[in-house]
Amino acid sequence: MDLLLTKGFASGEVKSWLSATGIGAAWNEALDRGRPRSIAPRVLPLFTGRVADVLSGSGTLTAELATAAEIDAYERPSAYPEVPAIVTRPLHDLWSVPAGSYQTILFSTVLHHEPDPESLVERALRTQRPDRLVVIENCVDEGVSKDFHDFMDAFFNISLNDFAVDCPGEHRTVQGWLDFLGRYGSVSFAGRLNAVTGMPFPYEIFVVDVDREACR
């Protein structure tokens, strides 16, 4: 921790320490294998029809979900340096896919990274006209501060990996996400995942049954 604080997240010394100790490889293994298995059983029952996983990252969660759901992965080109775990389509292709191709849009721990999450959600609604949104987030609460979330974002993306993913967005409370998502339809808090492999905080799951007016 002292090395990280004195040298910075991008420090070669930090990266070398993570590599030499095996901590980096072990943590990424937990994130790539354990985390999807923690999440998939809880979100699969929430899907309706075919699913678009928007900003699917490494694709490890999409690949796990694909064992039981019809799902396609979409990501911004070059956002991640490694080959994804599943065939991944450029995000810009989603905007020209015929409306109604996907009944569910999944946003898994991505909206808090976006500087303008409204634009991303509304474009997905307008172009795809889905029935449902499923949103997974890690929320601010009395035990997990915004500063801690920001710290872990930087650690995962810069120190542990070399992801070209900025974190200019906004972490919110559960109520904050309910308020944000409520503009798009009937929103409900689908529950908390307290034991997500590799993560030092829980995940929260939200479901939005989309209001047709929100798709205009």
C-alpha positions as protocol buffer text, in pm:
chain_id: "A"
residue {
  index: 1
  type: MET
  ca { x: 0 y: 0 z: 0 }
}
residue {
  index: 2
  type: ASP
  ca { x: 283 y: 241 z: 85 }
}
residue {
  index: 3
  type: LEU
  ca { x: 446 y: 171 z: -252 }
}
residue {
  index: 4
  type: LEU
  ca { x: 119 y: 240 z: -430 }
}
residue {
  index: 5
  type: LEU
  ca { x: 59 y: 566 z: -245 }
}
residue {
  index: 6
  type: THR
  ca { x: 415 y: 697 z: -293 }
}
residue {
  index: 7
  type: LYS
  ca { x: 474 y: 581 z: -651 }
}
residue {
  index: 8
  type: GLY
  ca { x: 126 y: 604 z: -802 }
}
residue {
  index: 9
  type: PHE
  ca { x: -108 y: 359 z: -972 }
}
residue {
  index: 10
  type: ALA
  ca { x: 91 y: 347 z: -1299 }
}
residue {
  index: 11
  type: SER
  ca { x: 426 y: 286 z: -1128 }
}
residue {
  index: 12
  type: GLY
  ca { x: 645 y: 19 z: -1281 }
}
residue {
  index: 13
  type: GLU
  ca { x: 753 y: -79 z: -930 }
}
residue {
  index: 14
  type: VAL
  ca { x: 394 y: -145 z: -831 }
}
residue {
  index: 15
  type: LYS
  ca { x: 331 y: -354 z: -1142 }
}
residue {
  index: 16
  type: SER
  ca { x: 656 y: -546 z: -1090 }
}
residue {
  index: 17
  type: TRP
  ca { x: 562 y: -619 z: -727 }
}
residue {
  index: 18
  type: LEU
  ca { x: 218 y: -744 z: -830 }
}
residue {
  index: 19
  type: SER
  ca { x: 381 y: -967 z: -1091 }
}
residue {
  index: 20
  type: ALA
  ca { x: 670 y: -1095 z: -876 }
}
residue {
  index: 21
  type: THR
  ca { x: 448 y: -1184 z: -580 }
}
residue {
  index: 22
  type: GLY
  ca { x: 186 y: -1353 z: -796 }
}
residue {
  index: 23
  type: ILE
  ca { x: -82 y: -1133 z: -642 }
}
residue {
  index: 24
  type: GLY
  ca { x: -167 y: -971 z: -975 }
}
residue {
  index: 25
  type: ALA
  ca { x: -215 y: -1302 z: -1158 }
}
residue {
  index: 26
  type: ALA
  ca { x: -415 y: -1453 z: -870 }
}
residue {
  index: 27
  type: TRP
  ca { x: -643 y: -1152 z: -845 }
}
residue {
  index: 28
  type: ASN
  ca { x: -707 y: -1140 z: -1219 }
}
residue {
  index: 29
  type: GLU
  ca { x: -778 y: -1514 z: -1214 }
}
residue {
  index: 30
  type: ALA
  ca { x: -1040 y: -1453 z: -945 }
}
residue {
  index: 31
  type: LEU
  ca { x: -1190 y: -1168 z: -1146 }
}
residue {
  index: 32
  type: ASP
  ca { x: -1191 y: -1361 z: -1474 }
}
residue {
  index: 33
  type: ARG
  ca { x: -1323 y: -1692 z: -1340 }
}
residue {
  index: 34
  type: GLY
  ca { x: -1475 y: -1646 z: -997 }
}
residue {
  index: 35
  type: ARG
  ca { x: -1653 y: -1315 z: -1044 }
}
residue {
  index: 36
  type: PRO
  ca { x: -1867 y: -1425 z: -1343 }
}
residue {
  index: 37
  type: ARG
  ca { x: -1969 y: -1739 z: -1155 }
}
residue {
  index: 38
  type: SER
  ca { x: -2074 y: -1525 z: -859 }
}
residue {
  index: 39
  type: ILE
  ca { x: -2290 y: -1301 z: -1076 }
}
residue {
  index: 40
  type: ALA
  ca { x: -2445 y: -1525 z: -1342 }
}
residue {
  index: 41
  type: PRO
  ca { x: -2688 y: -1726 z: -1127 }
}
residue {
  index: 42
  type: ARG
  ca { x: -2840 y: -1407 z: -989 }
}
residue {
  index: 43
  type: VAL
  ca { x: -2888 y: -1221 z: -1316 }
}
residue {
  index: 44
  type: LEU
  ca { x: -2987 y: -1501 z: -1555 }
}
residue {
  index: 45
  type: PRO
  ca { x: -3344 y: -1523 z: -1417 }
}
residue {
  index: 46
  type: LEU
  ca { x: -3384 y: -1148 z: -1477 }
}
residue {
  index: 47
  type: PHE
  ca { x: -3331 y: -1167 z: -1853 }
}
residue {
  index: 48
  type: THR
  ca { x: -3612 y: -1173 z: -2103 }
}
residue {
  index: 49
  type: GLY
  ca { x: -3541 y: -1273 z: -2461 }
}
residue {
  index: 50
  type: ARG
  ca { x: -3210 y: -1203 z: -2633 }
}
residue {
  index: 51
  type: VAL
  ca { x: -2956 y: -992 z: -2442 }
}
residue {
  index: 52
  type: ALA
  ca { x: -2701 y: -728 z: -2546 }
}
residue {
  index: 53
  type: ASP
  ca { x: -2417 y: -691 z: -2297 }
}
residue {
  index: 54
  type: VAL
  ca { x: -2316 y: -328 z: -2350 }
}
residue {
  index: 55
  type: LEU
  ca { x: -1953 y: -245 z: -2271 }
}
residue {
  index: 56
  type: SER
  ca { x: -1875 y: -607 z: -2198 }
}
residue {
  index: 57
  type: GLY
  ca { x: -1507 y: -555 z: -2112 }
}
residue {
  index: 58
  type: SER
  ca { x: -1305 y: -874 z: -2101 }
}
residue {
  index: 59
  type: GLY
  ca { x: -1613 y: -1075 z: -2196 }
}
residue {
  index: 60
  type: THR
  ca { x: -1572 y: -1319 z: -1908 }
}
residue {
  index: 61
  type: LEU
  ca { x: -1917 y: -1246 z: -1765 }
}
residue {
  index: 62
  type: THR
  ca { x: -2075 y: -1258 z: -2112 }
}
residue {
  index: 63
  type: ALA
  ca { x: -1914 y: -1595 z: -2176 }
}
residue {
  index: 64
  type: GLU
  ca { x: -2049 y: -1734 z: -1848 }
}
residue {
  index: 65
  type: LEU
  ca { x: -2397 y: -1600 z: -1922 }
}
residue {
  index: 66
  type: ALA
  ca { x: -2383 y: -1742 z: -2276 }
}
residue {
  index: 67
  type: THR
  ca { x: -2396 y: -2095 z: -2133 }
}
residue {
  index: 68
  type: ALA
  ca { x: -2763 y: -2033 z: -2047 }
}
residue {
  index: 69
  type: ALA
  ca { x: -2875 y: -1719 z: -2235 }
}
residue {
  index: 70
  type: GLU
  ca { x: -2880 y: -1581 z: -2587 }
}
residue {
  index: 71
  type: ILE
  ca { x: -2638 y: -1293 z: -2543 }
}
residue {
  index: 72
  type: ASP
  ca { x: -2405 y: -1081 z: -2756 }
}
residue {
  index: 73
  type: ALA
  ca { x: -2112 y: -871 z: -2631 }
}
residue {
  index: 74
  type: TYR
  ca { x: -2046 y: -512 z: -2741 }
}
residue {
  index: 75
  type: GLU
  ca { x: -1742 y: -305 z: -2647 }
}
residue {
  index: 76
  type: ARG
  ca { x: -1559 y: 4 z: -2768 }
}
residue {
  index: 77
  type: PRO
  ca { x: -1270 y: -100 z: -2996 }
}
residue {
  index: 78
  type: SER
  ca { x: -932 y: -119 z: -2821 }
}
residue {
  index: 79
  type: ALA
  ca { x: -1078 y: -56 z: -2475 }
}
residue {
  index: 80
  type: TYR
  ca { x: -913 y: -376 z: -2349 }
}
residue {
  index: 81
  type: PRO
  ca { x: -570 y: -501 z: -2459 }
}
residue {
  index: 82
  type: GLU
  ca { x: -641 y: -874 z: -2425 }
}
residue {
  index: 83
  type: VAL
  ca { x: -845 y: -1091 z: -2659 }
}
residue {
  index: 84
  type: PRO
  ca { x: -1197 y: -1110 z: -2507 }
}
residue {
  index: 85
  type: ALA
  ca { x: -1326 y: -1437 z: -2366 }
}
residue {
  index: 86
  type: ILE
  ca { x: -1610 y: -1431 z: -2621 }
}
residue {
  index: 87
  type: VAL
  ca { x: -1659 y: -1288 z: -2969 }
}
residue {
  index: 88
  type: THR
  ca { x: -1716 y: -917 z: -2913 }
}
residue {
  index: 89
  type: ARG
  ca { x: -1869 y: -670 z: -3156 }
}
residue {
  index: 90
  type: PRO
  ca { x: -1778 y: -301 z: -3181 }
}
residue {
  index: 91
  type: LEU
  ca { x: -2017 y: -88 z: -2977 }
}
residue {
  index: 92
  type: HIS
  ca { x: -2096 y: 133 z: -3276 }
}
residue {
  index: 93
  type: ASP
  ca { x: -2242 y: -173 z: -3454 }
}
residue {
  index: 94
  type: LEU
  ca { x: -2517 y: -193 z: -3193 }
}
residue {
  index: 95
  type: TRP
  ca { x: -2666 y: 136 z: -3305 }
}
residue {
  index: 96
  type: SER
  ca { x: -2745 y: -7 z: -3650 }
}
residue {
  index: 97
  type: VAL
  ca { x: -2881 y: -345 z: -3536 }
}
residue {
  index: 98
  type: PRO
  ca { x: -3255 y: -361 z: -3616 }
}
residue {
  index: 99
  type: ALA
  ca { x: -3478 y: -240 z: -3334 }
}
residue {
  index: 100
  type: GLY
  ca { x: -3623 y: -526 z: -3133 }
}
residue {
  index: 101
  type: SER
  ca { x: -3324 y: -756 z: -3188 }
}
residue {
  index: 102
  type: TYR
  ca { x: -3261 y: -749 z: -2812 }
}
residue {
  index: 103
  type: GLN
  ca { x: -3527 y: -765 z: -2546 }
}
residue {
  index: 104
  type: THR
  ca { x: -3283 y: -704 z: -2259 }
}
residue {
  index: 105
  type: ILE
  ca { x: -2988 y: -465 z: -2235 }
}
residue {
  index: 106
  type: LEU
  ca { x: -2727 y: -549 z: -1969 }
}
residue {
  index: 107
  type: PHE
  ca { x: -2502 y: -281 z: -1819 }
}
residue {
  index: 108
  type: SER
  ca { x: -2263 y: -461 z: -1583 }
}
residue {
  index: 109
  type: THR
  ca { x: -2061 y: -220 z: -1365 }
}
residue {
  index: 110
  type: VAL
  ca { x: -2019 y: 22 z: -1655 }
}
residue {
  index: 111
  type: LEU
  ca { x: -2255 y: 315 z: -1603 }
}
residue {
  index: 112
  type: HIS
  ca { x: -2053 y: 459 z: -1316 }
}
residue {
  index: 113
  type: HIS
  ca { x: -1755 y: 484 z: -1554 }
}
residue {
  index: 114
  type: GLU
  ca { x: -1945 y: 690 z: -1810 }
}
residue {
  index: 115
  type: PRO
  ca { x: -1913 y: 1071 z: -1809 }
}
residue {
  index: 116
  type: ASP
  ca { x: -2260 y: 1082 z: -1966 }
}
residue {
  index: 117
  type: PRO
  ca { x: -2447 y: 763 z: -1873 }
}
residue {
  index: 118
  type: GLU
  ca { x: -2779 y: 915 z: -1980 }
}
residue {
  index: 119
  type: SER
  ca { x: -2664 y: 933 z: -2342 }
}
residue {
  index: 120
  type: LEU
  ca { x: -2553 y: 570 z: -2344 }
}
residue {
  index: 121
  type: VAL
  ca { x: -2874 y: 439 z: -2189 }
}
residue {
  index: 122
  type: GLU
  ca { x: -3097 y: 655 z: -2404 }
}
residue {
  index: 123
  type: ARG
  ca { x: -2920 y: 559 z: -2725 }
}
residue {
  index: 124
  type: ALA
  ca { x: -2961 y: 191 z: -2640 }
}
residue {
  index: 125
  type: LEU
  ca { x: -3331 y: 249 z: -2571 }
}
residue {
  index: 126
  type: ARG
  ca { x: -3386 y: 451 z: -2885 }
}
residue {
  index: 127
  type: THR
  ca { x: -3208 y: 213 z: -3124 }
}
residue {
  index: 128
  type: GLN
  ca { x: -3304 y: -122 z: -2970 }
}
residue {
  index: 129
  type: ARG
  ca { x: -3639 y: -51 z: -2800 }
}
residue {
  index: 130
  type: PRO
  ca { x: -3581 y: -327 z: -2540 }
}
residue {
  index: 131
  type: ASP
  ca { x: -3834 y: -447 z: -2286 }
}
residue {
  index: 132
  type: ARG
  ca { x: -3591 y: -448 z: -1997 }
}
residue {
  index: 133
  type: LEU
  ca { x: -3264 y: -310 z: -1863 }
}
residue {
  index: 134
  type: VAL
  ca { x: -3058 y: -508 z: -1613 }
}
residue {
  index: 135
  type: VAL
  ca { x: -2799 y: -294 z: -1436 }
}
residue {
  index: 136
  type: ILE
  ca { x: -2525 y: -418 z: -1203 }
}
residue {
  index: 137
  type: GLU
  ca { x: -2345 y: -154 z: -997 }
}
residue {
  index: 138
  type: ASN
  ca { x: -2121 y: -117 z: -695 }
}
residue {
  index: 139
  type: CYS
  ca { x: -2280 y: 147 z: -479 }
}
residue {
  index: 140
  type: VAL
  ca { x: -2172 y: 403 z: -226 }
}
residue {
  index: 141
  type: ASP
  ca { x: -2303 y: 337 z: 123 }
}
residue {
  index: 142
  type: GLU
  ca { x: -2211 y: 401 z: 484 }
}
residue {
  index: 143
  type: GLY
  ca { x: -1944 y: 130 z: 469 }
}
residue {
  index: 144
  type: VAL
  ca { x: -1799 y: 192 z: 122 }
}
residue {
  index: 145
  type: SER
  ca { x: -1716 y: 552 z: 35 }
}
residue {
  index: 146
  type: LYS
  ca { x: -1686 y: 712 z: -307 }
}
residue {
  index: 147
  type: ASP
  ca { x: -1314 y: 760 z: -242 }
}
residue {
  index: 148
  type: PHE
  ca { x: -1271 y: 386 z: -188 }
}
residue {
  index: 149
  type: HIS
  ca { x: -1461 y: 307 z: -509 }
}
residue {
  index: 150
  type: ASP
  ca { x: -1245 y: 554 z: -702 }
}
residue {
  index: 151
  type: PHE
  ca { x: -930 y: 405 z: -549 }
}
residue {
  index: 152
  type: MET
  ca { x: -1027 y: 51 z: -648 }
}
residue {
  index: 153
  type: ASP
  ca { x: -1126 y: 159 z: -1001 }
}
residue {
  index: 154
  type: ALA
  ca { x: -779 y: 305 z: -1051 }
}
residue {
  index: 155
  type: PHE
  ca { x: -610 y: 2 z: -894 }
}
residue {
  index: 156
  type: PHE
  ca { x: -796 y: -251 z: -1110 }
}
residue {
  index: 157
  type: ASN
  ca { x: -762 y: -56 z: -1436 }
}
residue {
  index: 158
  type: ILE
  ca { x: -414 y: 92 z: -1403 }
}
residue {
  index: 159
  type: SER
  ca { x: -207 y: -104 z: -1152 }
}
residue {
  index: 160
  type: LEU
  ca { x: -349 y: -454 z: -1194 }
}
residue {
  index: 161
  type: ASN
  ca { x: -408 y: -414 z: -1568 }
}
residue {
  index: 162
  type: ASP
  ca { x: -349 y: -170 z: -1854 }
}
residue {
  index: 163
  type: PHE
  ca { x: -706 y: -94 z: -1951 }
}
residue {
  index: 164
  type: ALA
  ca { x: -773 y: 213 z: -2163 }
}
residue {
  index: 165
  type: VAL
  ca { x: -1077 y: 288 z: -1948 }
}
residue {
  index: 166
  type: ASP
  ca { x: -1108 y: 622 z: -1776 }
}
residue {
  index: 167
  type: CYS
  ca { x: -1321 y: 657 z: -1464 }
}
residue {
  index: 168
  type: PRO
  ca { x: -1472 y: 1004 z: -1500 }
}
residue {
  index: 169
  type: GLY
  ca { x: -1821 y: 897 z: -1401 }
}
residue {
  index: 170
  type: GLU
  ca { x: -2010 y: 892 z: -1075 }
}
residue {
  index: 171
  type: HIS
  ca { x: -2065 y: 631 z: -807 }
}
residue {
  index: 172
  type: ARG
  ca { x: -2413 y: 653 z: -655 }
}
residue {
  index: 173
  type: THR
  ca { x: -2605 y: 512 z: -365 }
}
residue {
  index: 174
  type: VAL
  ca { x: -2875 y: 249 z: -421 }
}
residue {
  index: 175
  type: GLN
  ca { x: -3133 y: 527 z: -403 }
}
residue {
  index: 176
  type: GLY
  ca { x: -2928 y: 733 z: -645 }
}
residue {
  index: 177
  type: TRP
  ca { x: -2941 y: 454 z: -905 }
}
residue {
  index: 178
  type: LEU
  ca { x: -3311 y: 398 z: -843 }
}
residue {
  index: 179
  type: ASP
  ca { x: -3370 y: 768 z: -910 }
}
residue {
  index: 180
  type: PHE
  ca { x: -3148 y: 769 z: -1220 }
}
residue {
  index: 181
  type: LEU
  ca { x: -3301 y: 455 z: -1372 }
}
residue {
  index: 182
  type: GLY
  ca { x: -3656 y: 542 z: -1273 }
}
residue {
  index: 183
  type: ARG
  ca { x: -3683 y: 790 z: -1559 }
}
residue {
  index: 184
  type: TYR
  ca { x: -3675 y: 497 z: -1805 }
}
residue {
  index: 185
  type: GLY
  ca { x: -3957 y: 287 z: -1664 }
}
residue {
  index: 186
  type: SER
  ca { x: -4060 y: 85 z: -1362 }
}
residue {
  index: 187
  type: VAL
  ca { x: -3740 y: 23 z: -1167 }
}
residue {
  index: 188
  type: SER
  ca { x: -3681 y: -220 z: -885 }
}
residue {
  index: 189
  type: PHE
  ca { x: -3387 y: -313 z: -665 }
}
residue {
  index: 190
  type: ALA
  ca { x: -3332 y: -680 z: -743 }
}
residue {
  index: 191
  type: GLY
  ca { x: -3089 y: -746 z: -460 }
}
residue {
  index: 192
  type: ARG
  ca { x: -2734 y: -734 z: -334 }
}
residue {
  index: 193
  type: LEU
  ca { x: -2449 y: -974 z: -408 }
}
residue {
  index: 194
  type: ASN
  ca { x: -2246 y: -970 z: -89 }
}
residue {
  index: 195
  type: ALA
  ca { x: -1982 y: -1225 z: -189 }
}
residue {
  index: 196
  type: VAL
  ca { x: -1846 y: -1147 z: -537 }
}
residue {
  index: 197
  type: THR
  ca { x: -1518 y: -1330 z: -591 }
}
residue {
  index: 198
  type: GLY
  ca { x: -1226 y: -1089 z: -620 }
}
residue {
  index: 199
  type: MET
  ca { x: -1423 y: -781 z: -517 }
}
residue {
  index: 200
  type: PRO
  ca { x: -1377 y: -593 z: -188 }
}
residue {
  index: 201
  type: PHE
  ca { x: -1735 y: -463 z: -191 }
}
residue {
  index: 202
  type: PRO
  ca { x: -2080 y: -596 z: -287 }
}
residue {
  index: 203
  type: TYR
  ca { x: -2265 y: -553 z: -613 }
}
residue {
  index: 204
  type: GLU
  ca { x: -2622 y: -428 z: -640 }
}
residue {
  index: 205
  type: ILE
  ca { x: -2864 y: -533 z: -916 }
}
residue {
  index: 206
  type: PHE
  ca { x: -3142 y: -320 z: -1065 }
}
residue {
  index: 207
  type: VAL
  ca { x: -3414 y: -408 z: -1315 }
}
residue {
  index: 208
  type: VAL
  ca { x: -3601 y: -159 z: -1531 }
}
residue {
  index: 209
  type: ASP
  ca { x: -3915 y: -261 z: -1717 }
}
residue {
  index: 210
  type: VAL
  ca { x: -3891 y: -4 z: -1991 }
}
residue {
  index: 211
  type: ASP
  ca { x: -4157 y: 259 z: -2053 }
}
residue {
  index: 212
  type: ARG
  ca { x: -4218 y: 280 z: -2431 }
}
residue {
  index: 213
  type: GLU
  ca { x: -4211 y: 657 z: -2406 }
}
residue {
  index: 214
  type: ALA
  ca { x: -3849 y: 636 z: -2291 }
}
residue {
  index: 215
  type: CYS
  ca { x: -3755 y: 473 z: -2623 }
}
residue {
  index: 216
  type: ARG
  ca { x: -3848 y: 775 z: -2833 }
}
